[in-house]
Tab-separated table of C-alpha atoms in Angstrom:
chain	number	residue	atom	x	y	z
A	1	UNK	CA	1.533	28.896	-106.321
A	2	UNK	CA	-0.814	28.294	-109.228
A	3	UNK	CA	0.588	29.156	-112.597
A	4	UNK	CA	-1.209	31.587	-114.857
A	5	UNK	CA	-2.354	29.367	-117.717
A	6	UNK	CA	-4.261	32.024	-119.672
A	7	UNK	CA	-3.422	32.097	-123.354
A	8	UNK	CA	-2.865	35.087	-125.578
A	9	UNK	CA	-6.054	36.004	-127.406
A	10	UNK	CA	-5.935	35.223	-131.098
A	11	UNK	CA	-8.129	37.094	-133.610
A	12	UNK	CA	-8.456	33.820	-135.524
A	13	UNK	CA	-10.571	32.359	-132.729
A	14	UNK	CA	-13.614	34.419	-133.726
A	15	UNK	CA	-13.855	33.413	-137.421
A	16	UNK	CA	-13.119	29.778	-136.562
A	17	UNK	CA	-15.903	29.790	-133.975
A	18	UNK	CA	-18.286	31.483	-136.425
A	19	UNK	CA	-17.418	28.944	-139.142
A	20	UNK	CA	-17.987	25.954	-136.846
A	21	UNK	CA	-21.262	27.435	-135.590
A	22	UNK	CA	-22.410	28.013	-139.177
A	23	UNK	CA	-21.574	24.416	-140.132
A	24	UNK	CA	-23.524	23.029	-137.192
A	25	UNK	CA	-26.414	25.375	-137.942
A	26	UNK	CA	-26.588	24.138	-141.530
A	27	UNK	CA	-26.391	20.493	-140.433
A	28	UNK	CA	-29.465	20.895	-138.221
A	29	UNK	CA	-31.485	21.876	-141.310
A	30	UNK	CA	-30.535	18.816	-143.373
A	31	UNK	CA	-32.280	15.400	-143.396
A	32	UNK	CA	-30.589	12.842	-141.094
A	33	UNK	CA	-29.051	10.751	-143.892
A	34	UNK	CA	-27.681	13.821	-145.656
A	35	UNK	CA	-26.223	15.071	-142.364
A	36	UNK	CA	-24.466	11.744	-141.844
A	37	UNK	CA	-23.021	11.903	-145.368
A	38	UNK	CA	-21.746	15.433	-144.690
A	39	UNK	CA	-20.222	14.308	-141.359
A	40	UNK	CA	-18.532	11.449	-143.214
A	41	UNK	CA	-17.043	13.829	-145.776
A	42	UNK	CA	-15.876	16.203	-143.026
A	43	UNK	CA	-14.246	13.263	-141.236
A	44	UNK	CA	-12.424	12.278	-144.433
A	45	UNK	CA	-11.139	15.840	-144.835
A	46	UNK	CA	-10.081	15.991	-141.179
A	47	UNK	CA	-8.263	12.669	-141.491
A	48	UNK	CA	-6.460	13.775	-144.648
A	49	UNK	CA	-5.356	17.054	-143.067
A	50	UNK	CA	-4.188	15.237	-139.938
A	51	UNK	CA	-2.132	12.834	-142.040
A	52	UNK	CA	-0.768	15.685	-144.150
A	53	UNK	CA	0.472	17.486	-141.046
A	54	UNK	CA	1.858	14.253	-139.536
A	55	UNK	CA	-0.721	14.183	-136.737
A	56	UNK	CA	-1.011	10.404	-136.638
A	57	UNK	CA	-3.088	10.343	-133.469
A	58	UNK	CA	-5.815	12.426	-135.104
A	59	UNK	CA	-5.512	10.240	-138.215
A	60	UNK	CA	-6.208	7.090	-136.201
A	61	UNK	CA	-9.267	8.615	-134.582
A	62	UNK	CA	-10.506	9.927	-137.933
A	63	UNK	CA	-10.257	6.455	-139.470
A	64	UNK	CA	-12.003	4.874	-136.470
A	65	UNK	CA	-14.812	7.435	-136.639
A	66	UNK	CA	-15.078	7.133	-140.421
A	67	UNK	CA	-15.511	3.357	-140.182
A	68	UNK	CA	-18.225	3.815	-137.565
A	69	UNK	CA	-20.083	6.351	-139.701
A	70	UNK	CA	-19.780	4.143	-142.788
A	71	UNK	CA	-21.145	1.041	-141.032
A	72	UNK	CA	-23.986	3.029	-139.447
A	73	UNK	CA	-24.894	4.541	-142.812
A	74	UNK	CA	-24.847	1.198	-144.636
A	75	UNK	CA	-26.627	-0.673	-141.845
A	76	UNK	CA	-29.387	1.947	-141.726
A	77	UNK	CA	-30.209	0.939	-145.306
A	78	UNK	CA	-29.741	-2.836	-145.324
A	79	UNK	CA	-30.256	-3.715	-141.636
A	80	UNK	CA	-27.446	-6.257	-141.432
A	81	UNK	CA	-26.618	-5.864	-137.730
A	82	UNK	CA	-29.197	-6.668	-135.041
A	83	UNK	CA	-30.208	-3.833	-132.748
A	84	UNK	CA	-30.447	-4.442	-128.972
A	85	UNK	CA	-34.067	-4.312	-127.714
A	86	UNK	CA	-33.215	-1.475	-125.329
A	87	UNK	CA	-32.074	0.702	-128.262
A	88	UNK	CA	-35.683	1.403	-129.241
A	89	UNK	CA	-36.448	2.765	-125.795
A	90	UNK	CA	-33.336	4.965	-125.682
A	91	UNK	CA	-34.196	6.341	-129.124
A	92	UNK	CA	-37.788	7.154	-128.154
A	93	UNK	CA	-36.752	8.806	-124.888
A	94	UNK	CA	-34.175	11.041	-126.589
A	95	UNK	CA	-36.717	12.084	-129.229
A	96	UNK	CA	-39.280	12.784	-126.507
A	97	UNK	CA	-36.757	14.914	-124.628
A	98	UNK	CA	-35.734	16.959	-127.686
A	99	UNK	CA	-39.379	17.408	-128.715
A	100	UNK	CA	-40.197	18.750	-125.252
A	101	UNK	CA	-37.267	21.173	-125.403
A	102	UNK	CA	-38.272	22.519	-128.816
A	103	UNK	CA	-41.799	23.131	-127.515
A	104	UNK	CA	-40.469	25.079	-124.533
A	105	UNK	CA	-40.809	22.400	-121.833
A	106	UNK	CA	-37.592	21.986	-119.865
A	107	UNK	CA	-38.708	20.599	-116.500
A	108	UNK	CA	-40.356	17.306	-115.613
A	109	UNK	CA	-39.547	15.634	-118.932
A	110	UNK	CA	-39.066	11.841	-118.688
A	111	UNK	CA	-39.746	11.996	-114.938
A	112	UNK	CA	-41.424	8.581	-115.013
A	113	UNK	CA	-38.286	6.818	-116.294
A	114	UNK	CA	-35.367	5.329	-114.377
A	115	UNK	CA	-32.375	7.638	-113.778
A	116	UNK	CA	-30.240	5.549	-116.151
A	117	UNK	CA	-32.632	6.056	-119.071
A	118	UNK	CA	-32.935	9.775	-118.303
A	119	UNK	CA	-29.135	10.087	-118.229
A	120	UNK	CA	-28.678	8.334	-121.590
A	121	UNK	CA	-31.431	10.455	-123.156
A	122	UNK	CA	-29.697	13.655	-122.048
A	123	UNK	CA	-26.219	12.752	-123.301
A	124	UNK	CA	-27.649	11.672	-126.676
A	125	UNK	CA	-29.989	14.660	-127.069
A	126	UNK	CA	-27.390	16.986	-128.712
A	127	UNK	CA	-27.002	14.491	-131.552
A	128	UNK	CA	-30.765	14.379	-132.095
A	129	UNK	CA	-30.769	18.179	-132.246
A	130	UNK	CA	-27.883	18.210	-134.728
A	131	UNK	CA	-28.866	15.287	-136.967
A	132	UNK	CA	-32.610	14.884	-136.496
A	133	UNK	CA	-35.178	12.708	-134.754
A	134	UNK	CA	-33.969	9.387	-136.116
A	135	UNK	CA	-32.352	6.272	-134.582
A	136	UNK	CA	-29.259	7.055	-136.644
A	137	UNK	CA	-28.703	10.110	-134.418
A	138	UNK	CA	-28.402	8.002	-131.282
A	139	UNK	CA	-26.066	5.565	-132.991
A	140	UNK	CA	-23.765	8.369	-134.101
A	141	UNK	CA	-23.916	9.776	-130.581
A	142	UNK	CA	-22.665	6.499	-129.112
A	143	UNK	CA	-20.061	6.221	-131.895
A	144	UNK	CA	-18.738	9.674	-131.023
A	145	UNK	CA	-18.605	8.915	-127.304
A	146	UNK	CA	-16.798	5.628	-128.018
A	147	UNK	CA	-13.782	7.537	-129.339
A	148	UNK	CA	-13.108	8.574	-125.745
A	149	UNK	CA	-12.258	4.944	-124.944
A	150	UNK	CA	-9.370	5.079	-127.393
A	151	UNK	CA	-8.312	8.514	-126.175
A	152	UNK	CA	-8.165	7.447	-122.523
A	153	UNK	CA	-6.189	4.313	-123.416
A	154	UNK	CA	-3.768	6.518	-125.360
A	155	UNK	CA	-3.334	8.799	-122.330
A	156	UNK	CA	-2.877	5.847	-119.967
A	157	UNK	CA	-0.314	4.269	-122.283
A	158	UNK	CA	1.666	7.509	-122.530
A	159	UNK	CA	2.336	7.198	-118.808
A	160	UNK	CA	4.707	4.291	-119.482
A	161	UNK	CA	5.472	3.822	-123.192
A	162	UNK	CA	6.353	5.910	-126.224
A	163	UNK	CA	3.893	7.686	-128.498
A	164	UNK	CA	3.991	5.035	-131.241
A	165	UNK	CA	3.112	2.183	-128.871
A	166	UNK	CA	0.383	4.312	-127.302
A	167	UNK	CA	-1.125	4.942	-130.737
A	168	UNK	CA	-1.054	1.203	-131.443
A	169	UNK	CA	-2.906	0.465	-128.197
A	170	UNK	CA	-5.539	3.111	-128.976
A	171	UNK	CA	-5.985	1.844	-132.551
A	172	UNK	CA	-6.456	-1.774	-131.460
A	173	UNK	CA	-8.990	-0.765	-128.814
A	174	UNK	CA	-10.984	1.414	-131.218
A	175	UNK	CA	-11.133	-1.359	-133.841
A	176	UNK	CA	-11.679	-4.262	-131.422
A	177	UNK	CA	-14.722	-6.194	-132.811
A	178	UNK	CA	-17.006	-6.144	-129.765
A	179	UNK	CA	-16.086	-2.578	-128.820
A	180	UNK	CA	-16.673	-1.518	-132.427
A	181	UNK	CA	-20.086	-3.187	-132.511
A	182	UNK	CA	-21.186	-1.691	-129.186
A	183	UNK	CA	-20.042	1.671	-130.547
A	184	UNK	CA	-22.633	1.673	-133.329
A	185	UNK	CA	-25.745	0.612	-131.398
A	186	UNK	CA	-27.717	2.637	-128.868
A	187	UNK	CA	-26.743	1.046	-125.576
A	188	UNK	CA	-25.156	2.189	-122.318
A	189	UNK	CA	-22.132	-0.150	-122.346
A	190	UNK	CA	-19.859	2.322	-124.131
A	191	UNK	CA	-20.895	5.130	-121.773
A	192	UNK	CA	-20.243	2.940	-118.713
A	193	UNK	CA	-16.819	1.984	-120.078
A	194	UNK	CA	-15.898	5.621	-120.730
A	195	UNK	CA	-16.874	6.584	-117.172
A	196	UNK	CA	-14.877	3.732	-115.605
A	197	UNK	CA	-11.772	4.364	-117.707
A	198	UNK	CA	-11.985	8.095	-116.978
A	199	UNK	CA	-11.990	7.336	-113.255
A	200	UNK	CA	-9.018	4.991	-113.768
A	201	UNK	CA	-7.124	7.657	-115.710
A	202	UNK	CA	-7.814	10.232	-113.000
A	203	UNK	CA	-6.627	7.753	-110.360
A	204	UNK	CA	-3.395	7.134	-112.303
A	205	UNK	CA	-2.729	10.877	-112.319
A	206	UNK	CA	-3.368	11.047	-108.579
A	207	UNK	CA	-0.514	8.596	-107.954
A	208	UNK	CA	1.968	11.345	-108.837
A	209	UNK	CA	-0.013	14.330	-107.625
A	210	UNK	CA	-3.525	14.785	-106.311
A	211	UNK	CA	-4.951	17.753	-108.193
A	212	UNK	CA	-8.327	19.456	-108.051
A	213	UNK	CA	-9.125	18.369	-111.612
A	214	UNK	CA	-8.409	14.698	-110.825
A	215	UNK	CA	-10.569	14.777	-107.710
A	216	UNK	CA	-13.414	16.434	-109.628
A	217	UNK	CA	-13.134	13.786	-112.359
A	218	UNK	CA	-13.404	10.955	-109.824
A	219	UNK	CA	-16.393	12.613	-108.136
A	220	UNK	CA	-18.183	13.143	-111.460
A	221	UNK	CA	-17.484	9.543	-112.498
A	222	UNK	CA	-18.833	8.317	-109.168
A	223	UNK	CA	-22.049	10.317	-109.579
A	224	UNK	CA	-22.458	9.059	-113.145
A	225	UNK	CA	-21.912	5.455	-112.051
A	226	UNK	CA	-24.580	5.771	-109.352
A	227	UNK	CA	-26.993	6.371	-112.215
A	228	UNK	CA	-25.544	4.020	-114.827
A	229	UNK	CA	-24.570	0.869	-112.895
A	230	UNK	CA	-24.381	0.953	-109.107
A	231	UNK	CA	-22.400	-2.259	-108.683
A	232	UNK	CA	-19.461	-0.605	-110.457
A	233	UNK	CA	-19.064	1.775	-107.526
A	234	UNK	CA	-16.988	-1.004	-105.977
A	235	UNK	CA	-14.435	-0.590	-108.777
A	236	UNK	CA	-14.172	3.172	-108.309
A	237	UNK	CA	-13.869	2.690	-104.546
A	238	UNK	CA	-11.042	0.210	-105.187
A	239	UNK	CA	-9.222	2.749	-107.388
A	240	UNK	CA	-9.424	5.369	-104.644
A	241	UNK	CA	-8.302	2.750	-102.135
A	242	UNK	CA	-5.229	1.765	-104.135
A	243	UNK	CA	-4.213	5.408	-104.604
A	244	UNK	CA	-4.697	6.083	-100.882
A	245	UNK	CA	-2.551	3.097	-99.915
A	246	UNK	CA	0.168	4.186	-102.340
A	247	UNK	CA	0.145	7.763	-101.068
A	248	UNK	CA	0.179	6.581	-97.446
A	249	UNK	CA	3.759	5.326	-97.918
A	250	UNK	CA	4.890	8.953	-97.803
A	251	UNK	CA	1.957	10.534	-95.989
A	252	UNK	CA	0.359	8.197	-93.411
A	253	UNK	CA	-2.700	10.388	-92.969
A	254	UNK	CA	-3.904	9.238	-96.407
A	255	UNK	CA	-4.405	5.785	-94.900
A	256	UNK	CA	-6.519	7.227	-92.106
A	257	UNK	CA	-8.604	9.148	-94.621
A	258	UNK	CA	-9.056	6.049	-96.740
A	259	UNK	CA	-10.163	4.035	-93.706
A	260	UNK	CA	-12.735	6.668	-92.789
A	261	UNK	CA	-14.207	6.412	-96.286
A	262	UNK	CA	-13.688	2.724	-97.055
A	263	UNK	CA	-14.996	1.126	-93.876
A	264	UNK	CA	-18.471	2.748	-93.987
A	265	UNK	CA	-18.810	2.126	-97.752
A	266	UNK	CA	-17.732	-1.522	-97.456
A	267	UNK	CA	-20.080	-2.113	-94.541
A	268	UNK	CA	-22.959	-0.462	-96.394
A	269	UNK	CA	-22.294	-2.553	-99.516
A	270	UNK	CA	-22.130	-5.824	-97.575
A	271	UNK	CA	-25.234	-5.122	-95.499
A	272	UNK	CA	-27.259	-3.573	-98.339
A	273	UNK	CA	-26.338	-5.784	-101.290
A	274	UNK	CA	-29.928	-5.519	-102.521
A	275	UNK	CA	-29.609	-1.763	-103.084
A	276	UNK	CA	-26.800	-2.355	-105.586
A	277	UNK	CA	-28.067	-5.470	-107.362
A	278	UNK	CA	-31.737	-5.948	-106.532
A	279	UNK	CA	-31.131	-9.409	-105.052
A	280	UNK	CA	-30.918	-10.724	-101.508
A	281	UNK	CA	-30.435	-8.445	-98.543
A	282	UNK	CA	-26.858	-8.709	-97.289
A	283	UNK	CA	-23.894	-10.028	-99.298
A	284	UNK	CA	-24.105	-13.816	-98.898
A	285	UNK	CA	-23.463	-16.820	-101.179
A	286	UNK	CA	-27.223	-17.200	-101.533
A	287	UNK	CA	-27.581	-13.567	-102.635
A	288	UNK	CA	-24.809	-14.032	-105.216
A	289	UNK	CA	-26.518	-17.195	-106.438
A	290	UNK	CA	-29.842	-15.384	-106.814
A	291	UNK	CA	-28.129	-12.508	-108.617
A	292	UNK	CA	-26.366	-14.904	-111.014
A	293	UNK	CA	-29.482	-16.903	-111.861
A	294	UNK	CA	-31.502	-13.716	-112.181
A	295	UNK	CA	-29.220	-12.820	-115.088
A	296	UNK	CA	-29.185	-16.346	-116.584
A	297	UNK	CA	-31.904	-16.195	-119.207
A	298	UNK	CA	-32.200	-16.810	-122.929
A	299	UNK	CA	-30.365	-19.300	-125.129
A	300	UNK	CA	-26.874	-17.977	-124.342
A	301	UNK	CA	-26.614	-19.250	-120.768
A	302	UNK	CA	-23.695	-21.313	-119.524
A	303	UNK	CA	-22.750	-23.402	-116.474
A	304	UNK	CA	-26.378	-23.823	-115.448
A	305	UNK	CA	-26.418	-26.122	-112.442
A	306	UNK	CA	-23.617	-24.489	-110.476
A	307	UNK	CA	-24.937	-22.994	-107.249
A	308	UNK	CA	-23.324	-20.966	-104.487
A	309	UNK	CA	-24.290	-22.542	-101.181
A	310	UNK	CA	-21.140	-21.562	-99.294
A	311	UNK	CA	-18.236	-19.169	-99.777
A	312	UNK	CA	-16.101	-22.204	-100.644
A	313	UNK	CA	-18.343	-22.770	-103.685
A	314	UNK	CA	-17.753	-19.188	-104.803
A	315	UNK	CA	-13.977	-19.657	-104.545
A	316	UNK	CA	-13.881	-23.072	-106.232
A	317	UNK	CA	-16.101	-22.078	-109.161
A	318	UNK	CA	-14.329	-18.757	-109.768
A	319	UNK	CA	-11.590	-20.036	-112.164
A	320	UNK	CA	-13.992	-21.716	-114.578
A	321	UNK	CA	-16.414	-18.778	-114.343
A	322	UNK	CA	-13.572	-16.397	-115.231
A	323	UNK	CA	-12.650	-18.596	-118.203
A	324	UNK	CA	-16.219	-18.445	-119.535
A	325	UNK	CA	-16.570	-14.735	-118.807
A	326	UNK	CA	-13.444	-13.796	-120.761
A	327	UNK	CA	-13.463	-16.250	-123.659
A	328	UNK	CA	-17.073	-17.165	-124.435
A	329	UNK	CA	-18.712	-17.729	-126.810
A	330	UNK	CA	-16.486	-20.619	-127.765
A	331	UNK	CA	-16.273	-21.572	-131.472
A	332	UNK	CA	-18.987	-24.242	-131.169
A	333	UNK	CA	-21.380	-21.694	-129.608
A	334	UNK	CA	-21.185	-19.076	-132.368
A	335	UNK	CA	-24.495	-18.209	-134.008
A	336	UNK	CA	-25.247	-15.288	-136.331
A	337	UNK	CA	-23.344	-12.100	-137.129
A	338	UNK	CA	-23.058	-10.895	-133.532
A	339	UNK	CA	-21.840	-14.367	-132.563
A	340	UNK	CA	-19.076	-14.116	-135.161
A	341	UNK	CA	-18.019	-10.725	-133.777
A	342	UNK	CA	-18.149	-11.947	-130.180
A	343	UNK	CA	-16.393	-15.240	-130.936
A	344	UNK	CA	-13.693	-13.556	-132.989
A	345	UNK	CA	-13.173	-11.050	-130.194
A	346	UNK	CA	-12.851	-13.881	-127.658
A	347	UNK	CA	-10.160	-15.594	-129.745
A	348	UNK	CA	-8.304	-12.304	-130.176
A	349	UNK	CA	-8.595	-11.666	-126.439
A	350	UNK	CA	-7.012	-15.048	-125.744
A	351	UNK	CA	-4.093	-14.107	-128.002
A	352	UNK	CA	-3.777	-10.730	-126.253
A	353	UNK	CA	-3.723	-12.518	-122.899
A	354	UNK	CA	-0.600	-14.383	-124.005
A	355	UNK	CA	1.274	-11.067	-123.928
A	356	UNK	CA	-0.137	-10.119	-120.533
A	357	UNK	CA	2.715	-11.694	-118.585
A	358	UNK	CA	5.310	-9.903	-120.712
A	359	UNK	CA	3.447	-6.625	-120.233
A	360	UNK	CA	3.360	-7.096	-116.465
A	361	UNK	CA	7.098	-7.803	-116.471
A	362	UNK	CA	7.717	-4.660	-118.508
A	363	UNK	CA	5.679	-2.552	-116.075
A	364	UNK	CA	7.516	-3.791	-112.986
A	365	UNK	CA	9.562	-0.607	-113.053
A	366	UNK	CA	6.281	1.264	-112.539
A	367	UNK	CA	4.869	-0.777	-109.629
A	368	UNK	CA	2.264	1.763	-108.506
A	369	UNK	CA	0.846	2.153	-112.005
A	370	UNK	CA	0.830	-1.624	-112.488
A	371	UNK	CA	-0.870	-2.187	-109.128
A	372	UNK	CA	-3.667	0.222	-110.059
A	373	UNK	CA	-4.306	-1.443	-113.430
A	374	UNK	CA	-4.153	-4.992	-112.056
A	375	UNK	CA	-6.445	-4.183	-109.129
A	376	UNK	CA	-9.009	-2.850	-111.607
A	377	UNK	CA	-8.700	-5.922	-113.826
A	378	UNK	CA	-8.636	-8.594	-111.122
A	379	UNK	CA	-11.456	-7.155	-109.022
A	380	UNK	CA	-13.636	-6.271	-112.004
A	381	UNK	CA	-13.229	-9.508	-113.945
A	382	UNK	CA	-13.579	-11.709	-110.859
A	383	UNK	CA	-16.711	-10.036	-109.516
A	384	UNK	CA	-18.456	-9.986	-112.886
A	385	UNK	CA	-17.418	-13.566	-113.661
A	386	UNK	CA	-18.894	-14.790	-110.377
A	387	UNK	CA	-22.364	-13.404	-111.138
A	388	UNK	CA	-22.446	-13.809	-114.932
A	389	UNK	CA	-24.014	-16.878	-116.569
A	390	UNK	CA	-24.928	-15.526	-119.996
A	391	UNK	CA	-22.255	-15.081	-122.647
A	392	UNK	CA	-24.277	-12.376	-124.395
A	393	UNK	CA	-24.124	-10.293	-121.226
A	394	UNK	CA	-20.517	-11.368	-120.599
A	395	UNK	CA	-19.475	-9.995	-123.997
A	396	UNK	CA	-21.088	-6.649	-123.141
A	397	UNK	CA	-19.686	-6.431	-119.617
A	398	UNK	CA	-16.124	-7.392	-120.455
A	399	UNK	CA	-15.613	-4.420	-122.776
A	400	UNK	CA	-15.156	-2.522	-119.501
A	401	UNK	CA	-11.917	-4.476	-119.009
A	402	UNK	CA	-10.764	-5.430	-122.521
A	403	UNK	CA	-9.127	-2.009	-123.154
A	404	UNK	CA	-6.846	-2.424	-120.115
A	405	UNK	CA	-6.019	-6.020	-121.067
A	406	UNK	CA	-5.086	-4.784	-124.535
A	407	UNK	CA	-3.056	-1.925	-123.066
A	408	UNK	CA	-0.936	-4.248	-120.924
A	409	UNK	CA	-0.618	-6.713	-123.812
A	410	UNK	CA	0.586	-3.995	-126.195
A	411	UNK	CA	3.095	-2.809	-123.586
A	412	UNK	CA	4.405	-6.384	-123.512
A	413	UNK	CA	4.493	-6.499	-127.291
A	414	UNK	CA	6.395	-3.207	-127.465
A	415	UNK	CA	9.696	-4.775	-126.407
A	416	UNK	CA	9.443	-7.808	-128.691
A	417	UNK	CA	12.126	-7.883	-131.361
A	418	UNK	CA	11.407	-9.812	-134.544
A	419	UNK	CA	14.410	-11.293	-136.341
A	420	UNK	CA	13.141	-11.787	-139.882
A	421	UNK	CA	15.453	-13.182	-142.572
A	422	UNK	CA	14.394	-12.548	-146.106
C-alpha cells in the first residue's frame, strides 16, 4: 500500500513563494552584471545562514557556487580563461530561442540545429530569461547545473558512509580543478556528467527496491543521453544489466527480462556502430581505429602511430591507452592556464587512485553497490580510453568518471587513522 505523503498546508508557503517570485521578477529587470552581483550577495547570505543553523551541506554548496560566480564575474572582465569554441554557438542558440519566445514564437525554433544543440539551448534558456542575453547567463546556467554533480555524489556516498565523509566527497568533487573549470564555461560536459551520475544513482536505489521514481529517472536519463551523447547509452545499459543480474539472485525472472532487453540492444550496437559514433558500419577493430583517429586532431594528440588491425591490438594497447586517458597531460605537456588545471587535476587524480584499493576493500561489505560502481568505472574508462587520442578531449571525457573515482577514494580515506605526535 502506498503511503500518504501529503504534507500539512502551511500559511507561510504563500508569502515565501511571493517573495521568491518578486526577487526573480526584479532580477529579470537588472543588467546581467548587476544580476550576477545580486546572485553573489544572495549566495553569501544563504551560505552564512546555512552555517549559522549548522547546515554544513548547504554551506559547502554555497561556497562552491560562490566561487563559481566570483570566477565567472572576474573572468567576464579580464578574460583570463579561454572559452571553448562551441560556447559561442550555445550562447547564440539560447539567445535566439529566448528572443523567439519573447516575440511569441514557440514552435519551429532552432529546427535546423542538431538535437544536442537544441537540448542545451532549452536547459540554458531560463538563465537567459533571468539574467539577460549575455554569455555570462549561459556560464551561470552551467555553474548551477554543476552543483548537481556534488549533490549526487553526496547521495551516493550516504549509501555507505557517514554524513561527514559524504560531505568531504561532495566538496572535493565540486572543487576538483577540471570539473570546476568545465562548470564555468558553456559546454555540454557537465550536463552529460549529471545525466550519467543521475542514472547511476537511480540504479543504486534499484538494488534495494525498484520504485516508479527510479525507473522514470533511468528512462529520462536514457532519453537525454540519446540526444547528448549516444555512445554513453552503453553505460546506462550496463547499469541496468548489473541491477538485473543482482536482482535475479532472488527473482530469476529479472534475468529473463534483462536478456530480452540486452540481447537486441547489444546486437543493434554491434551491427550499427556507425549510428552511435559516425564511423565504420559494424563494431570492428577497423571501425574503432577510424573512430580514434577521427578524434585525433590538434596539437594535443598522443600515441599517434598505434593502429587497431585486430582485436588483439585493442587488448594489448588498452593498458597504455588507459594510462594516457586518466593521467594526461603529463607535466612536460602542460601549456597555458587550462594545461595547468588539467595537469594539476591529473596529478591529483593519481593521488586519489592510490586510495582506490583501500576504498574497494572498505566497500566489500556492500558487494552489490561496489559492483555497480566498478562496472561503471571499468567499462566507461576502458571504452573511452580505447578511442581517445587527444588529451584535451580526454580531460573533458574523464570528468564523467572522476567523481566516482573520488568517491571510492574518499571512502578508503575515511578509515585511515593518523597518529600525529606533537
